[in-house]
């Protein structure tokens, strides 16, 4: 299975390593042409403003919107969550903006407030998941079609809607591959129609 | 490190983690909010808040210190990307001040006049992460042993001359290859010769790279310079004087960002390098007196 990692900027290598360990082919996506033959995409952690601006210049925002409308699975971590969110509190970067959530940028504060916490994510198993939050966003609002998958202090930090999956934290920074397995399964079961 | 209702803060994981998020990006020196906004709009992943860029520090002479907290605060309020600021080598109180301002990264930097010629800051005492300069593998690992969560090779700041940045990156890469190739029973002597802890030398051997993110700095002035450093294996780029001492900072900032992204594509580098005005005036390294070489600061 081919699952790409958006490689504009950010912790690309960590996602790539997890996906390769799960047996995926992992092309790095910097421009629209790189999406040829790709069945799903991870948008990594990074700086959402920088990634959004450069995706716009590359024509990736329009292209991804069209693909997602045809069922293309995308998993966004941290910056990726902000870039998928329809609404953003805080300065809004150029973004894909198709998931019916409101993301609050840097909701937990600046870097000195970054933290690790044990999360319950029933969808990936019973054992708690060590989640790393770095200048992390929070999901402030979820539309009716959005299913929360994990909470921290009563606030959703992981959710899905149709082919889209987002987390405010970084499973790629830990050795635990359960969230990546979950996404790989999601791609396997997706009904993506490559050309309309 | 602090445990409270929202989990563990200031762990090495979250400190090094922010550096991971900056990879593949460009960090730009800025001295006011206007420059910070230009950097953000150009796609910089972070800015370094300063009173003067290195070229001006060089020109001004005298003692260079931490920036005025007012400037740092203004820049933090102006942009949504992370803000870094420099403390003098060994000046742990400047670092405490920067931490209390809640900057996202402290650069313990040779660009400022060192406050301590023997000891660097004990960076484990802080929740804010640190980036430190290095010219070779031993220096990089000593800084990591002191708690640095990110390394930048030093180059020669404020010169617009990339030669020292290339030398330092190649040196670190060559020394890493030597460690990787060395059999286990030679690592102890290798560590002694590098002046670095054995445990960290082992981690370099296992990973084949530094145990933290590795940017480059000191002399990058053109889009092609940035792409050169990326092709040589840098995780990302610091541009100090190169942007705002050039003729057209806005255009150059965008061009350096795009060249860093498409570093393997000379056609893109050619495209972005045209019509961006003159680069900053460069300095031939051999014309610098030994006392003017910032890279010699720190050990």
Coordinates of C-alpha atoms in Angstrom, one line a residue, chain B residues 10-245:
Chain B
X10 CA 9.8 20.4 30.1
X11 CA 10.7 16.7 29.3
X12 CA 13.6 16.2 26.8
X13 CA 10.9 14.7 24.5
X14 CA 8.9 17.9 24.2
X15 CA 12.1 20.0 24.0
X16 CA 13.6 17.9 21.2
X17 CA 10.1 17.5 19.8
X18 CA 9.7 21.1 18.9
X19 CA 13.0 21.0 16.9
X20 CA 11.6 18.0 15.0
X21 CA 8.7 20.2 14.0
X22 CA 11.0 22.8 12.6
X23 CA 12.9 20.4 10.3
X24 CA 13.1 21.2 6.6
X25 CA 12.4 24.8 7.4
X26 CA 14.2 28.2 7.6
X27 CA 14.6 30.2 10.8
X28 CA 15.3 33.9 10.3
X29 CA 16.9 36.6 12.4
X30 CA 14.6 39.6 12.9
X31 CA 15.0 42.8 14.9
X32 CA 11.5 44.2 14.9
X33 CA 7.8 43.2 14.3
X34 CA 7.9 44.4 10.7
X35 CA 10.7 42.0 9.8
X36 CA 9.1 39.2 11.8
X37 CA 5.9 39.5 9.8
X38 CA 7.9 39.5 6.5
X39 CA 9.6 36.3 7.7
X40 CA 6.3 34.7 8.7
X41 CA 4.7 35.6 5.4
X42 CA 7.7 34.2 3.5
X43 CA 7.2 30.8 5.2
X44 CA 9.8 30.9 7.9
X45 CA 9.2 28.2 10.6
X46 CA 10.5 30.4 13.4
X47 CA 12.2 33.7 14.0
X48 CA 15.2 34.6 16.1
X49 CA 14.4 37.9 18.0
X50 CA 17.5 40.1 18.2
X51 CA 18.5 43.7 18.7
X52 CA 21.0 43.5 15.8
X53 CA 21.7 40.9 13.2
X54 CA 25.2 39.4 13.3
X55 CA 26.7 41.6 10.6
X56 CA 25.7 44.7 12.6
X57 CA 27.0 43.2 15.8
X58 CA 30.3 42.7 14.0
X59 CA 30.3 46.3 12.8
X60 CA 29.2 47.7 16.1
X61 CA 31.9 45.9 18.2
X62 CA 31.8 46.1 22.0
X63 CA 29.9 43.7 24.1
X64 CA 26.8 42.0 22.5
X65 CA 24.1 40.9 25.0
X66 CA 20.6 39.4 25.2
X67 CA 18.0 41.5 23.3
X68 CA 15.8 44.0 25.1
X69 CA 12.8 42.0 26.5
X70 CA 10.5 44.6 25.0
X71 CA 11.7 43.7 21.5
X72 CA 11.3 40.0 22.2
X73 CA 7.8 40.5 23.6
X74 CA 6.7 42.6 20.6
X75 CA 7.9 40.0 18.2
X76 CA 6.2 37.2 20.2
X77 CA 2.9 39.1 20.0
X78 CA 3.3 39.9 16.2
X79 CA 3.7 36.3 14.9
X80 CA 2.1 32.9 15.4
X81 CA 5.3 30.9 14.6
X82 CA 7.8 30.0 17.4
X83 CA 10.1 32.8 18.6
X84 CA 13.7 32.1 19.7
X85 CA 16.1 34.5 21.4
X86 CA 19.8 34.4 22.1
X87 CA 21.5 34.3 25.5
X88 CA 25.3 34.7 26.0
X89 CA 27.3 31.5 26.4
X90 CA 27.3 30.7 30.1
X91 CA 24.9 33.5 31.0
X92 CA 22.2 31.4 32.7
X93 CA 20.4 34.5 34.1
X94 CA 19.8 35.8 30.6
X95 CA 18.4 32.4 29.8
X96 CA 16.2 32.5 32.9
X97 CA 14.9 35.9 31.7
X98 CA 14.1 34.5 28.3
X99 CA 12.3 31.5 29.8
X100 CA 10.2 33.9 31.9
X101 CA 9.3 35.7 28.7
X102 CA 8.1 32.3 27.4
X103 CA 10.2 32.4 24.3
X104 CA 10.0 29.0 22.5
X105 CA 13.7 28.3 22.2
X106 CA 16.9 29.8 23.7
X107 CA 20.0 30.0 21.5
X108 CA 23.1 29.9 23.7
X109 CA 25.0 31.7 21.1
X110 CA 28.6 32.6 20.1
X111 CA 27.1 35.6 18.2
X112 CA 26.9 37.4 21.6
X113 CA 29.9 38.0 23.7
X114 CA 30.5 35.0 26.0
X115 CA 29.7 35.6 29.7
X116 CA 31.7 32.5 30.8
X117 CA 34.8 31.2 29.1
X118 CA 34.8 27.9 30.9
X119 CA 31.2 26.7 31.5
X120 CA 28.2 26.6 29.3
X121 CA 24.7 26.9 30.7
X122 CA 23.4 23.8 32.5
X123 CA 20.4 23.5 30.2
X124 CA 18.8 20.6 32.2
X125 CA 17.7 23.2 34.7
X126 CA 15.3 24.8 32.3
X127 CA 11.8 23.9 30.8
X128 CA 12.5 26.0 27.8
X129 CA 14.6 24.1 25.2
X130 CA 18.0 25.2 24.0
X131 CA 19.8 25.2 20.6
X132 CA 23.6 25.5 20.7
X133 CA 26.3 26.0 18.1
X134 CA 29.0 23.4 17.3
X135 CA 31.9 23.1 14.8
X136 CA 32.4 19.4 15.2
X137 CA 30.9 16.2 16.6
X138 CA 32.6 16.5 20.0
X139 CA 31.3 20.0 20.6
X140 CA 27.8 19.0 19.5
X141 CA 27.7 16.1 21.9
X142 CA 29.1 18.1 24.8
X143 CA 26.2 20.6 24.3
X144 CA 23.7 17.8 24.1
X145 CA 25.2 16.3 27.3
X146 CA 24.5 19.7 28.9
X147 CA 20.9 19.5 27.8
X148 CA 20.8 21.1 24.4
X149 CA 17.8 19.8 22.4
X150 CA 18.9 21.0 19.0
X151 CA 22.3 21.7 17.4
X152 CA 23.3 24.2 14.7
X153 CA 26.7 24.1 13.2
X154 CA 28.2 27.5 13.7
X155 CA 29.7 28.7 10.4
X156 CA 31.0 32.2 10.7
X157 CA 28.0 34.5 11.5
X158 CA 27.5 37.9 9.8
X159 CA 29.8 37.2 6.9
X160 CA 27.5 36.1 4.1
X161 CA 30.2 33.6 3.3
X162 CA 29.1 30.0 3.4
X163 CA 32.6 28.4 3.6
X164 CA 32.7 27.9 7.4
X165 CA 29.2 26.5 7.5
X166 CA 30.1 23.9 4.9
X167 CA 33.3 23.1 6.7
X168 CA 31.5 22.5 10.0
X169 CA 28.7 20.5 8.6
X170 CA 31.1 18.3 6.6
X171 CA 33.3 17.9 9.7
X172 CA 30.3 16.7 11.8
X173 CA 29.2 14.3 9.0
X174 CA 32.7 12.9 8.6
X175 CA 33.1 12.3 12.3
X176 CA 29.7 10.6 12.5
X177 CA 30.7 8.3 9.7
X178 CA 33.9 7.4 11.6
X179 CA 31.8 6.6 14.7
X180 CA 29.4 4.5 12.7
X181 CA 32.2 2.5 11.2
X182 CA 34.1 2.0 14.4
X183 CA 33.8 -1.4 16.2
X184 CA 32.3 -1.4 19.7
X185 CA 35.6 -1.9 21.5
X186 CA 37.1 1.3 20.0
X187 CA 34.2 3.6 21.0
X188 CA 35.7 4.4 24.4
X189 CA 38.9 5.8 22.9
X190 CA 36.9 7.5 20.2
X191 CA 34.7 9.2 22.9
X192 CA 37.8 10.3 24.8
X193 CA 39.3 11.8 21.6
X194 CA 36.1 13.6 20.8
X195 CA 35.8 14.9 24.3
X196 CA 32.2 13.5 24.4
X197 CA 30.3 11.2 26.7
X198 CA 30.5 7.5 25.6
X199 CA 26.8 7.1 26.0
X200 CA 26.1 9.8 23.4
X201 CA 28.8 8.4 21.1
X202 CA 27.0 5.0 21.3
X203 CA 23.7 6.7 20.3
X204 CA 25.4 8.3 17.3
X205 CA 26.6 4.9 16.2
X206 CA 23.2 3.4 16.5
X207 CA 21.3 6.2 14.8
X208 CA 24.0 7.2 12.2
X209 CA 23.2 10.8 13.0
X210 CA 23.2 13.3 15.9
X211 CA 20.7 12.4 18.6
X212 CA 18.9 15.7 18.1
X213 CA 17.9 17.8 15.1
X214 CA 20.8 19.4 13.3
X215 CA 20.4 22.8 11.6
X216 CA 23.2 24.9 10.0
X217 CA 24.0 28.6 10.5
X218 CA 26.6 31.2 9.9
X219 CA 27.0 32.6 6.4
X220 CA 24.0 31.4 4.4
X221 CA 23.1 34.3 2.0
X222 CA 21.5 32.9 -1.1
X223 CA 18.9 30.3 -2.1
X224 CA 21.7 28.1 -3.5
X225 CA 23.6 28.3 -0.2
X226 CA 20.5 27.0 1.6
X227 CA 20.0 24.2 -0.9
X228 CA 23.7 23.3 -0.7
X229 CA 23.5 22.9 3.1
X230 CA 20.3 20.7 2.7
X231 CA 22.0 18.5 0.1
X232 CA 24.9 18.1 2.5
X233 CA 22.5 16.7 5.0
X234 CA 21.3 19.6 7.2
X235 CA 17.9 19.3 8.8
X236 CA 17.2 23.0 8.2
X237 CA 18.6 26.5 7.9
X238 CA 19.3 29.5 10.1
X239 CA 19.6 32.7 8.1
X240 CA 21.0 35.6 10.2
X241 CA 22.1 38.7 8.3
X242 CA 21.5 37.1 4.9
X243 CA 17.8 38.2 4.6
X244 CA 17.6 41.6 6.1
X245 CA 21.0 42.9 5.0

